Tab-separated table of C-alpha atoms in Angstrom:
chain	number	residue	atom	x	y	z
A	28	UNK	CA	-22.245	-18.047	-32.882
A	29	UNK	CA	-23.832	-14.807	-31.744
A	30	UNK	CA	-24.007	-11.593	-33.535
A	31	UNK	CA	-25.127	-8.013	-32.786
A	32	UNK	CA	-27.477	-6.019	-35.017
A	33	UNK	CA	-26.192	-2.666	-34.000
A	34	UNK	CA	-22.617	-1.466	-33.733
A	35	UNK	CA	-20.714	-0.662	-30.561
A	36	UNK	CA	-18.973	2.706	-30.625
A	37	UNK	CA	-16.358	4.089	-28.242
A	38	UNK	CA	-16.237	7.863	-27.936
A	39	UNK	CA	-13.046	8.748	-26.193
A	40	UNK	CA	-10.832	11.684	-25.568
A	41	UNK	CA	-9.088	13.736	-23.037
A	42	UNK	CA	-11.378	14.928	-20.217
A	43	UNK	CA	-13.262	18.067	-21.286
A	44	UNK	CA	-13.128	17.380	-24.990
A	45	UNK	CA	-16.902	16.722	-25.149
A	46	UNK	CA	-17.187	12.881	-24.962
A	47	UNK	CA	-20.295	12.918	-22.822
A	48	UNK	CA	-22.026	15.646	-24.769
A	49	UNK	CA	-21.371	13.809	-28.083
A	50	UNK	CA	-22.669	10.476	-26.555
A	51	UNK	CA	-25.797	11.989	-25.141
A	52	UNK	CA	-26.595	13.831	-28.392
A	53	UNK	CA	-25.818	10.750	-30.456
A	54	UNK	CA	-27.992	8.385	-28.504
A	55	UNK	CA	-30.868	10.849	-28.442
A	56	UNK	CA	-30.637	11.336	-32.154
A	57	UNK	CA	-30.228	7.566	-32.902
A	58	UNK	CA	-33.224	6.605	-30.766
A	59	UNK	CA	-35.358	9.333	-32.343
A	60	UNK	CA	-34.263	8.828	-36.022
A	61	UNK	CA	-33.716	4.973	-36.108
A	62	UNK	CA	-36.240	3.931	-33.540
A	63	UNK	CA	-33.481	1.748	-32.156
A	64	UNK	CA	-32.162	0.980	-28.792
A	65	UNK	CA	-28.822	2.593	-28.515
A	66	UNK	CA	-27.594	2.949	-24.959
A	67	UNK	CA	-25.036	5.490	-23.510
A	68	UNK	CA	-22.584	3.699	-21.236
A	69	UNK	CA	-20.776	6.363	-19.167
A	70	UNK	CA	-18.087	4.087	-17.869
A	71	UNK	CA	-17.187	6.081	-14.709
A	72	UNK	CA	-20.727	5.566	-13.479
A	73	UNK	CA	-21.063	2.017	-14.760
A	74	UNK	CA	-17.825	1.117	-12.903
A	75	UNK	CA	-19.287	2.446	-9.648
A	76	UNK	CA	-22.614	0.821	-10.181
A	77	UNK	CA	-21.166	-2.629	-10.904
A	78	UNK	CA	-18.597	-2.578	-8.101
A	79	UNK	CA	-15.556	-2.246	-10.406
A	80	UNK	CA	-13.828	0.487	-8.305
A	81	UNK	CA	-10.524	-0.785	-6.867
A	82	UNK	CA	-9.501	2.348	-4.920
A	83	UNK	CA	-9.061	5.987	-5.065
A	84	UNK	CA	-6.028	8.008	-6.476
A	85	UNK	CA	-5.675	11.007	-4.139
A	86	UNK	CA	-3.135	12.743	-6.350
A	87	UNK	CA	-5.311	12.604	-9.481
A	88	UNK	CA	-8.605	12.879	-7.533
A	89	UNK	CA	-10.101	9.977	-9.378
A	90	UNK	CA	-11.347	6.391	-8.764
A	91	UNK	CA	-9.057	3.560	-9.837
A	92	UNK	CA	-11.143	1.081	-11.911
A	93	UNK	CA	-10.580	-2.700	-11.975
A	94	UNK	CA	-10.467	-2.902	-15.683
A	95	UNK	CA	-10.677	-6.822	-15.932
A	96	UNK	CA	-13.833	-6.803	-13.655
A	97	UNK	CA	-15.310	-3.877	-15.672
A	98	UNK	CA	-14.773	-5.585	-19.017
A	99	UNK	CA	-16.172	-8.909	-17.686
A	100	UNK	CA	-19.224	-7.052	-16.451
A	101	UNK	CA	-19.648	-5.256	-19.794
A	102	UNK	CA	-19.202	-8.164	-22.126
A	103	UNK	CA	-22.897	-9.232	-22.098
A	104	UNK	CA	-23.930	-5.658	-22.825
A	105	UNK	CA	-21.465	-5.328	-25.724
A	106	UNK	CA	-22.576	-8.581	-27.238
A	107	UNK	CA	-26.100	-7.101	-27.518
A	108	UNK	CA	-24.726	-4.260	-29.598
A	109	UNK	CA	-25.987	-0.687	-29.682
A	110	UNK	CA	-23.621	0.576	-27.015
A	111	UNK	CA	-22.170	4.008	-27.013
A	112	UNK	CA	-19.139	3.826	-24.718
A	113	UNK	CA	-18.033	7.004	-23.047
A	114	UNK	CA	-14.600	6.907	-21.355
A	115	UNK	CA	-11.220	8.601	-21.425
A	116	UNK	CA	-9.486	5.411	-22.295
A	117	UNK	CA	-10.344	2.819	-24.929
A	118	UNK	CA	-7.690	0.037	-24.955
A	119	UNK	CA	-9.470	-2.170	-22.387
A	120	UNK	CA	-12.372	-3.119	-24.625
A	121	UNK	CA	-12.062	-6.241	-26.716
A	122	UNK	CA	-11.516	-5.315	-30.416
A	123	UNK	CA	-13.910	-8.057	-31.542
A	124	UNK	CA	-16.862	-6.221	-29.829
A	125	UNK	CA	-15.956	-2.669	-31.054
A	126	UNK	CA	-16.957	-1.381	-34.497
A	127	UNK	CA	-15.893	2.304	-34.318
A	128	UNK	CA	-13.579	4.345	-32.026
A	129	UNK	CA	-14.180	7.997	-32.174
A	130	UNK	CA	-11.415	10.139	-30.582
A	131	UNK	CA	-12.851	13.623	-29.727
A	132	UNK	CA	-10.245	16.255	-29.820
A	133	UNK	CA	-10.286	19.919	-28.700
A	134	UNK	CA	-8.236	23.111	-29.189
A	135	UNK	CA	-6.042	23.555	-26.033
A	136	UNK	CA	-7.369	26.992	-25.218
A	137	UNK	CA	-10.970	25.735	-25.305
A	138	UNK	CA	-9.950	22.750	-23.290
A	139	UNK	CA	-8.234	24.807	-20.665
A	140	UNK	CA	-11.358	26.938	-20.309
A	141	UNK	CA	-13.550	23.928	-19.890
A	142	UNK	CA	-11.462	22.276	-17.343
A	143	UNK	CA	-11.105	25.514	-15.381
A	144	UNK	CA	-14.825	25.915	-15.383
A	145	UNK	CA	-15.100	22.405	-13.904
A	146	UNK	CA	-12.933	23.551	-11.069
A	147	UNK	CA	-9.974	21.167	-11.827
A	148	UNK	CA	-6.815	21.998	-9.964
A	149	UNK	CA	-3.934	23.407	-11.996
A	150	UNK	CA	-1.938	20.122	-11.784
A	151	UNK	CA	-4.985	18.222	-13.313
A	152	UNK	CA	-5.526	20.856	-15.985
A	153	UNK	CA	-1.838	20.671	-16.972
A	154	UNK	CA	-1.894	16.859	-17.132
A	155	UNK	CA	-4.930	16.835	-19.376
A	156	UNK	CA	-3.587	19.627	-21.646
A	157	UNK	CA	-0.281	17.682	-21.947
A	158	UNK	CA	-2.287	14.524	-22.769
A	159	UNK	CA	-4.123	16.383	-25.540
A	160	UNK	CA	-0.981	18.031	-26.947
A	161	UNK	CA	0.812	14.647	-27.044
A	162	UNK	CA	-2.225	12.953	-28.553
A	163	UNK	CA	-2.013	10.200	-25.980
A	164	UNK	CA	-5.590	8.970	-26.385
A	165	UNK	CA	-5.453	9.003	-30.122
A	166	UNK	CA	-2.226	6.946	-30.048
A	167	UNK	CA	-3.808	4.507	-27.536
A	168	UNK	CA	-6.697	3.993	-29.976
A	169	UNK	CA	-4.482	3.595	-33.003
A	170	UNK	CA	-2.302	1.029	-31.055
A	171	UNK	CA	-5.399	-0.916	-29.876
A	172	UNK	CA	-7.708	-1.090	-32.860
A	173	UNK	CA	-7.605	-1.546	-36.653
A	174	UNK	CA	-6.736	1.769	-38.204
A	175	UNK	CA	-9.874	1.797	-40.374
A	176	UNK	CA	-12.152	1.911	-37.309
A	177	UNK	CA	-10.404	4.875	-35.598
A	178	UNK	CA	-11.462	8.349	-36.508
A	179	UNK	CA	-10.574	11.731	-34.913
A	180	UNK	CA	-13.131	14.560	-34.721
A	181	UNK	CA	-12.727	18.146	-33.422
A	182	UNK	CA	-15.050	19.446	-30.771
A	183	UNK	CA	-14.840	23.141	-30.032
A	184	UNK	CA	-18.531	24.162	-30.123
A	185	UNK	CA	-22.119	22.969	-30.510
A	186	UNK	CA	-22.058	23.236	-34.303
A	187	UNK	CA	-19.008	20.990	-34.672
A	188	UNK	CA	-20.595	18.524	-32.209
A	189	UNK	CA	-23.833	18.454	-34.307
A	190	UNK	CA	-21.753	17.817	-37.480
A	191	UNK	CA	-19.934	15.067	-35.671
A	192	UNK	CA	-23.094	13.354	-34.448
A	193	UNK	CA	-24.473	13.540	-38.021
A	194	UNK	CA	-21.290	11.948	-39.375
A	195	UNK	CA	-21.420	9.154	-36.818
A	196	UNK	CA	-25.123	8.529	-37.677
A	197	UNK	CA	-24.202	8.180	-41.387
A	198	UNK	CA	-21.515	5.756	-40.437
A	199	UNK	CA	-24.005	3.681	-38.481
A	200	UNK	CA	-26.453	3.639	-41.273
A	201	UNK	CA	-23.633	2.397	-43.572
A	202	UNK	CA	-22.672	-0.257	-41.094
A	203	UNK	CA	-26.212	-1.515	-40.871
A	204	UNK	CA	-26.492	-1.670	-44.758
A	205	UNK	CA	-23.099	-3.563	-44.876
A	206	UNK	CA	-24.142	-5.934	-41.988
A	207	UNK	CA	-27.879	-6.765	-42.586
A	208	UNK	CA	-27.400	-9.918	-40.471
A	209	UNK	CA	-25.329	-8.257	-37.838
A	210	UNK	CA	-21.667	-8.650	-36.919
A	211	UNK	CA	-20.144	-11.592	-35.185
A	212	UNK	CA	-19.163	-11.326	-31.519
A	213	UNK	CA	-16.709	-14.159	-31.883
A	214	UNK	CA	-12.996	-13.998	-32.703
A	215	UNK	CA	-12.375	-14.516	-36.474
């Protein structure tokens, strides 16, 4: 039986809600504060680097990820623990290897401005705003993981992001206290 000494956390949400900023700030803070080896896995980049791209969706202007190949490639990393997963979907990752799912949400007017600044076409902005309004990613997380490991956090500005990062660090400290020998990577 193998175990991981640090938790794996997914930070997910609609594009533009602040996933990557949260992940980068969290990993920097964790590695400074805990002297640990947390790693930010920006899944879009990881998928390209590991040859997990299966095509390109012209209409959505995005790569199509071979999710099975991606998860197979990531399993050894996740078994190590200490991974902060950054992706707009979360249901592909094995529940036994995930300890916390953070769904980052954002006010629609703020999200609109962020996506516009990125140069997204109107159709992509509308699709992402609709996704946020309908809470698609939050529902996906709730359908895929135990309710006690799914939390939602608002992300409108740097102050709320800093508060969110501090809250996640407190959760990690509690997780480590409750799991001094680590958490099992195996099915219960």
